[in-house]
Amino acid sequence: MTIDHETRFAVHPDAAAAMGTEDLRRHFLIQDLFQPGRIRLTYTHYDRMIVGGAVPGADPLPLETIRPNGTARFLERRELVVVHVGGGAAEIRAGEESHALQPRDMLYVGMGQEVTFRSADAGDPARLYLLSAPAHRTLPTRHLPHAAAKRMDLGARATANERSIFQYTTTIETCQIVVGMTQLAEGSVWNTMPAHIHDRRMEAYLYFDLPLEARVFHMMGAPHETRYIVMANEEAVVSPPWSIHSGCGTSAYAFVWAMAGDNVDYTDMDPAPLKDMR
C-alpha cells in the first residue's frame, strides 16, 4: 500500500492555551506531506477534513481508502479537491475521465469516484495537495485552471499585506468544501490581518513557494489568547473553528486555504479586531 495516514483529534481552546511549542506543533502542524511515490494523509476530527499530499511517478498512484474513513472506497461518502502546488504536469483519472493539471490548477472530484494520480514526467514529479470532506451527494467532477479562478486583490503595500485571492470552489458546486489560494505580492508578508474566526467551519492552510531558509509565523488561538507556530515551505496547519488563522512571513509566499463545515459562504466570518487581540 502506498498510503500513510495519521489522525488528529479535536482540541478544546482551554487546552490549546496551556500548550507549549512542541504540543502545539504535534496537534496542529502537518509536515512531510510530499514524499516521492506516496500519498500521505492526515484525518482530522475537525469536520472530518482530510489533509494530504501525493507525489506520483509515471505509474498510476491510486487513492485507496484508509481505516478512519470506514468505507470500502476513499470517496464512497466523500468529495475531493486536488491542488497542483509544484513540479511538472499531472494526470488525474477520476472514474472514466482523465484530467491534465498544470501548477496551481485545481480539480474537484465528486463523491463515489475512483481516483489515480500520475506525473507526466517522472523526472519532474507533480506535488499534489489533497483535501477531502464528507459529502451528501455526487456532484460533477470539474477541472479549474488557475487563470479561471475568481480573483480578488486586497491589502496595500503600506500595510505589507498586498495580496491576490483566487477563489476556486466559488465558481463550481460542492457539498461543503471551500478552497482557494492566496498569493502575497513581493514586499508584502502579512495575510488575513485583521484576523477573524468562523465558528461554523474549520480551516487548513498549506504554505508554499517559500525559499528554503524562509519561514512563516502562523498565528492561531482564540483572539484573546493567541499563539504561533513557525512553519517552513510546503507545511500545513489545521485551524479549529474557535481559532484565528493568520500569518507573517520572512518573504513573500503563497498558501492554499480550505474550509469545511456548516456552509459554503466565503463571507461567513466573525471579525477579531486588533484592539481586542491578546
CSV table of C-alpha atoms in Angstrom, one decimal:
chain,number,residue,atom,x,y,z
A,1,MET,CA,0.0,0.0,0.0
A,2,THR,CA,1.3,3.4,-0.9
A,3,ILE,CA,-0.7,5.5,1.6
A,4,ASP,CA,0.4,6.6,5.1
A,5,HIS,CA,-2.1,8.2,7.4
A,6,GLU,CA,-2.5,9.6,10.9
A,7,THR,CA,-5.3,11.0,12.9
A,8,ARG,CA,-5.6,14.4,14.7
A,9,PHE,CA,-8.2,14.8,17.4
A,10,ALA,CA,-10.1,18.0,18.2
A,11,VAL,CA,-8.6,20.2,20.9
A,12,HIS,CA,-10.5,22.5,23.3
A,13,PRO,CA,-9.3,26.2,23.3
A,14,ASP,CA,-8.5,26.0,27.0
A,15,ALA,CA,-6.3,23.0,26.4
A,16,ALA,CA,-4.5,24.8,23.5
A,17,ALA,CA,-3.9,27.9,25.6
A,18,ALA,CA,-1.9,25.7,28.0
A,19,MET,CA,0.3,24.0,25.4
A,20,GLY,CA,3.9,24.7,24.8
A,21,THR,CA,5.6,24.9,21.4
A,22,GLU,CA,6.1,21.1,20.9
A,23,ASP,CA,2.5,20.3,21.9
A,24,LEU,CA,1.1,23.0,19.5
A,25,ARG,CA,3.2,21.6,16.7
A,26,ARG,CA,2.2,18.0,17.4
A,27,HIS,CA,-1.6,18.8,17.4
A,28,PHE,CA,-1.8,21.3,14.6
A,29,LEU,CA,1.2,21.3,12.3
A,30,ILE,CA,1.3,18.8,9.4
A,31,GLN,CA,4.8,18.1,8.0
A,32,ASP,CA,6.4,15.9,5.3
A,33,LEU,CA,3.3,15.9,3.1
A,34,PHE,CA,5.1,15.4,-0.2
A,35,GLN,CA,7.0,12.1,-0.4
A,36,PRO,CA,8.0,10.6,-3.8
A,37,GLY,CA,5.8,7.7,-4.8
A,38,ARG,CA,3.5,8.0,-1.8
A,39,ILE,CA,0.2,9.5,-0.6
A,40,ARG,CA,0.3,11.0,3.0
A,41,LEU,CA,-3.0,11.8,4.7
A,42,THR,CA,-3.9,13.4,8.0
A,43,TYR,CA,-7.5,12.6,9.1
A,44,THR,CA,-8.8,15.3,11.4
A,45,HIS,CA,-11.7,15.4,13.8
A,46,TYR,CA,-12.4,19.0,12.7
A,47,ASP,CA,-15.4,18.5,10.4
A,48,ARG,CA,-13.7,15.2,9.3
A,49,MET,CA,-11.5,17.1,6.9
A,50,ILE,CA,-8.6,15.1,5.4
A,51,VAL,CA,-5.4,17.0,4.5
A,52,GLY,CA,-2.9,15.2,2.4
A,53,GLY,CA,-0.2,15.2,-0.3
A,54,ALA,CA,0.7,13.0,-3.2
A,55,VAL,CA,3.8,12.8,-5.3
A,56,PRO,CA,3.1,10.3,-8.1
A,57,GLY,CA,5.7,9.0,-10.6
A,58,ALA,CA,5.0,7.8,-14.1
A,59,ASP,CA,3.0,4.8,-12.8
A,60,PRO,CA,-0.6,5.3,-11.5
A,61,LEU,CA,-0.8,6.0,-7.8
A,62,PRO,CA,-4.3,5.0,-6.6
A,63,LEU,CA,-6.1,6.9,-3.8
A,64,GLU,CA,-7.1,3.9,-1.7
A,65,THR,CA,-9.3,4.1,1.4
A,66,ILE,CA,-7.9,4.4,4.9
A,67,ARG,CA,-9.3,2.9,8.1
A,68,PRO,CA,-10.7,6.2,9.6
A,69,ASN,CA,-13.0,6.6,6.6
A,70,GLY,CA,-14.8,3.3,7.5
A,71,THR,CA,-15.7,2.8,3.8
A,72,ALA,CA,-14.6,0.3,1.1
A,73,ARG,CA,-13.6,3.2,-1.2
A,74,PHE,CA,-12.0,6.5,-0.3
A,75,LEU,CA,-14.7,8.7,-2.0
A,76,GLU,CA,-17.6,6.4,-1.1
A,77,ARG,CA,-19.0,9.1,1.1
A,78,ARG,CA,-16.6,12.0,0.4
A,79,GLU,CA,-15.7,14.7,-2.1
A,80,LEU,CA,-12.1,15.6,-3.0
A,81,VAL,CA,-10.2,18.7,-4.1
A,82,VAL,CA,-6.7,18.4,-5.6
A,83,VAL,CA,-4.5,21.5,-6.0
A,84,HIS,CA,-1.2,21.3,-8.0
A,85,VAL,CA,1.4,23.1,-5.9
A,86,GLY,CA,4.6,22.3,-7.7
A,87,GLY,CA,6.6,20.2,-10.1
A,88,GLY,CA,5.6,19.1,-13.6
A,89,ALA,CA,2.3,18.4,-15.1
A,90,ALA,CA,0.0,15.8,-13.5
A,91,GLU,CA,-2.6,13.4,-14.9
A,92,ILE,CA,-5.5,12.6,-12.6
A,93,ARG,CA,-8.0,9.9,-13.5
A,94,ALA,CA,-11.4,10.2,-11.8
A,95,GLY,CA,-13.8,7.5,-12.9
A,96,GLU,CA,-13.6,7.2,-16.7
A,97,GLU,CA,-12.3,10.7,-17.2
A,98,SER,CA,-8.7,11.9,-17.3
A,99,HIS,CA,-7.6,15.5,-16.4
A,100,ALA,CA,-4.3,17.2,-17.0
A,101,LEU,CA,-3.3,19.6,-14.3
A,102,GLN,CA,-0.6,22.3,-14.5
A,103,PRO,CA,0.9,24.1,-11.5
A,104,ARG,CA,-1.8,26.0,-9.5
A,105,ASP,CA,-4.7,24.2,-11.3
A,106,MET,CA,-7.5,22.7,-9.2
A,107,LEU,CA,-9.6,19.5,-9.7
A,108,TYR,CA,-12.8,18.9,-7.8
A,109,VAL,CA,-13.8,15.2,-7.7
A,110,GLY,CA,-17.4,14.3,-6.8
A,111,MET,CA,-18.5,11.5,-4.3
A,112,GLY,CA,-18.2,7.9,-5.5
A,113,GLN,CA,-15.3,8.2,-8.0
A,114,GLU,CA,-12.2,6.1,-8.1
A,115,VAL,CA,-9.1,8.3,-8.4
A,116,THR,CA,-5.5,7.7,-9.5
A,117,PHE,CA,-2.6,10.1,-9.9
A,118,ARG,CA,0.4,10.1,-12.2
A,119,SER,CA,3.1,12.6,-13.3
A,120,ALA,CA,3.7,13.3,-16.9
A,121,ASP,CA,7.4,13.3,-16.3
A,122,ALA,CA,8.8,11.0,-13.6
A,123,GLY,CA,11.9,13.2,-13.5
A,124,ASP,CA,9.8,16.2,-12.5
A,125,PRO,CA,7.0,14.8,-10.4
A,126,ALA,CA,3.9,16.8,-9.5
A,127,ARG,CA,3.3,17.7,-5.9
A,128,LEU,CA,-0.5,17.4,-5.4
A,129,TYR,CA,-2.2,18.8,-2.3
A,130,LEU,CA,-5.3,16.8,-1.3
A,131,LEU,CA,-8.3,18.0,0.6
A,132,SER,CA,-11.4,15.8,1.3
A,133,ALA,CA,-14.6,16.3,3.3
A,134,PRO,CA,-17.8,14.2,3.8
A,135,ALA,CA,-20.3,14.6,1.0
A,136,HIS,CA,-24.1,14.0,0.9
A,137,ARG,CA,-24.5,13.7,-2.9
A,138,THR,CA,-22.5,13.2,-6.1
A,139,LEU,CA,-21.6,16.4,-8.0
A,140,PRO,CA,-19.8,16.7,-11.3
A,141,THR,CA,-16.0,16.4,-11.4
A,142,ARG,CA,-14.6,19.8,-12.6
A,143,HIS,CA,-11.1,20.9,-13.6
A,144,LEU,CA,-10.5,24.6,-12.9
A,145,PRO,CA,-7.3,26.1,-14.4
A,146,HIS,CA,-5.7,28.7,-12.1
A,147,ALA,CA,-6.5,31.5,-14.7
A,148,ALA,CA,-10.2,30.7,-14.4
A,149,ALA,CA,-10.4,31.2,-10.6
A,150,LYS,CA,-12.3,34.2,-9.3
A,151,ARG,CA,-9.7,36.8,-8.3
A,152,MET,CA,-9.8,39.5,-5.7
A,153,ASP,CA,-6.9,41.9,-5.0
A,154,LEU,CA,-6.8,43.1,-1.4
A,155,GLY,CA,-4.5,44.9,1.0
A,156,ALA,CA,-1.9,47.5,0.4
A,157,ARG,CA,1.9,47.9,0.2
A,158,ALA,CA,1.8,50.4,3.1
A,159,THR,CA,0.5,47.7,5.4
A,160,ALA,CA,2.6,44.9,4.0
A,161,ASN,CA,-0.4,42.8,3.1
A,162,GLU,CA,-0.9,43.4,-0.6
A,163,ARG,CA,-2.2,40.0,-1.9
A,164,SER,CA,-4.4,38.3,-4.6
A,165,ILE,CA,-7.0,35.8,-3.5
A,166,PHE,CA,-8.0,33.2,-6.0
A,167,GLN,CA,-11.3,31.5,-5.1
A,168,TYR,CA,-11.6,28.1,-6.7
A,169,THR,CA,-14.7,26.5,-5.4
A,170,THR,CA,-17.0,29.6,-5.6
A,171,THR,CA,-17.2,29.0,-9.4
A,172,ILE,CA,-18.4,25.4,-9.0
A,173,GLU,CA,-20.8,23.5,-6.9
A,174,THR,CA,-19.5,21.4,-3.9
A,175,CYS,CA,-21.2,19.8,-1.0
A,176,GLN,CA,-19.3,21.5,1.8
A,177,ILE,CA,-15.6,22.0,0.9
A,178,VAL,CA,-14.4,25.6,0.1
A,179,VAL,CA,-10.9,26.0,-1.4
A,180,GLY,CA,-8.8,28.8,-2.7
A,181,MET,CA,-5.3,30.2,-3.0
A,182,THR,CA,-3.7,33.5,-1.8
A,183,GLN,CA,-0.5,34.9,-3.3
A,184,LEU,CA,1.4,37.6,-1.4
A,185,ALA,CA,2.9,40.4,-3.5
A,186,GLU,CA,6.6,41.0,-3.4
A,187,GLY,CA,7.4,43.1,-0.4
A,188,SER,CA,4.2,42.0,1.5
A,189,VAL,CA,4.4,39.5,4.3
A,190,TRP,CA,1.1,39.6,6.2
A,191,ASN,CA,-2.0,37.6,5.4
A,192,THR,CA,-5.5,37.7,6.8
A,193,MET,CA,-4.8,40.5,9.2
A,194,PRO,CA,-7.0,41.9,10.8
A,195,ALA,CA,-7.9,38.3,11.7
A,196,HIS,CA,-11.2,36.5,12.0
A,197,ILE,CA,-12.8,33.3,13.1
A,198,HIS,CA,-15.6,31.3,11.7
A,199,ASP,CA,-17.2,29.1,14.4
A,200,ARG,CA,-19.2,27.2,11.8
A,201,ARG,CA,-16.2,25.9,9.8
A,202,MET,CA,-12.7,24.7,10.3
A,203,GLU,CA,-9.8,25.7,8.0
A,204,ALA,CA,-6.5,24.4,6.9
A,205,TYR,CA,-3.6,26.3,5.4
A,206,LEU,CA,-0.7,25.0,3.2
A,207,TYR,CA,2.1,27.5,2.9
A,208,PHE,CA,4.2,27.1,-0.2
A,209,ASP,CA,6.5,29.0,-2.7
A,210,LEU,CA,8.7,29.8,0.3
A,211,PRO,CA,12.5,30.0,-0.1
A,212,LEU,CA,14.4,27.2,1.7
A,213,GLU,CA,15.5,29.3,4.6
A,214,ALA,CA,12.3,31.4,4.9
A,215,ARG,CA,9.6,30.8,7.5
A,216,VAL,CA,6.0,31.9,8.1
A,217,PHE,CA,4.9,32.6,11.7
A,218,HIS,CA,1.4,31.2,11.6
A,219,MET,CA,-0.9,32.9,14.2
A,220,MET,CA,-3.5,30.8,15.9
A,221,GLY,CA,-5.6,30.6,19.1
A,222,ALA,CA,-8.6,32.3,20.5
A,223,PRO,CA,-8.5,36.0,19.8
A,224,HIS,CA,-7.8,36.8,23.5
A,225,GLU,CA,-5.2,34.0,23.8
A,226,THR,CA,-3.1,33.9,20.7
A,227,ARG,CA,-0.1,31.6,19.9
A,228,TYR,CA,2.1,31.0,16.9
A,229,ILE,CA,3.7,28.1,15.0
A,230,VAL,CA,6.8,28.6,12.9
A,231,MET,CA,6.3,26.9,9.5
A,232,ALA,CA,8.6,26.1,6.6
A,233,ASN,CA,7.8,25.6,2.9
A,234,GLU,CA,5.0,23.1,2.0
A,235,GLU,CA,3.9,22.6,5.5
A,236,ALA,CA,0.2,22.6,6.5
A,237,VAL,CA,-1.6,23.7,9.6
A,238,VAL,CA,-5.1,22.8,11.0
A,239,SER,CA,-7.1,25.7,12.3
A,240,PRO,CA,-10.0,24.9,14.6
A,241,PRO,CA,-13.3,26.9,14.3
A,242,TRP,CA,-12.5,28.8,17.5
A,243,SER,CA,-9.1,29.9,16.3
A,244,ILE,CA,-7.8,32.9,14.3
A,245,HIS,CA,-5.6,31.9,11.3
A,246,SER,CA,-3.2,34.5,10.1
A,247,GLY,CA,0.5,34.6,9.2
A,248,CYS,CA,3.5,36.7,8.7
A,249,GLY,CA,6.4,35.5,6.6
A,250,THR,CA,10.1,36.4,6.2
A,251,SER,CA,9.5,36.7,2.4
A,252,ALA,CA,6.6,36.6,0.0
A,253,TYR,CA,4.8,33.3,-0.3
A,254,ALA,CA,1.5,31.7,-1.3
A,255,PHE,CA,-0.9,29.5,0.6
A,256,VAL,CA,-3.9,27.2,-0.1
A,257,TRP,CA,-6.8,27.7,2.3
A,258,ALA,CA,-9.6,25.2,2.7
A,259,MET,CA,-12.7,25.1,4.8
A,260,ALA,CA,-15.3,22.5,5.7
A,261,GLY,CA,-18.3,22.8,7.9
A,262,ASP,CA,-21.9,24.0,8.0
A,263,ASN,CA,-22.0,26.2,4.9
A,264,VAL,CA,-20.0,27.3,1.8
A,265,ASP,CA,-20.4,31.0,2.4
A,266,TYR,CA,-17.0,32.5,1.9
A,267,THR,CA,-18.0,35.7,3.8
A,268,ASP,CA,-19.3,33.9,6.9
A,269,MET,CA,-16.8,35.1,9.4
A,270,ASP,CA,-16.6,36.9,12.8
A,271,PRO,CA,-14.0,39.6,13.0
A,272,ALA,CA,-11.3,39.7,15.6
A,273,PRO,CA,-10.4,43.4,15.9
A,274,LEU,CA,-6.8,44.1,16.6
A,275,LYS,CA,-7.7,46.1,19.7
A,276,ASP,CA,-9.3,43.0,21.3
A,277,MET,CA,-6.5,40.6,20.5
A,278,ARG,CA,-4.1,39.4,23.1
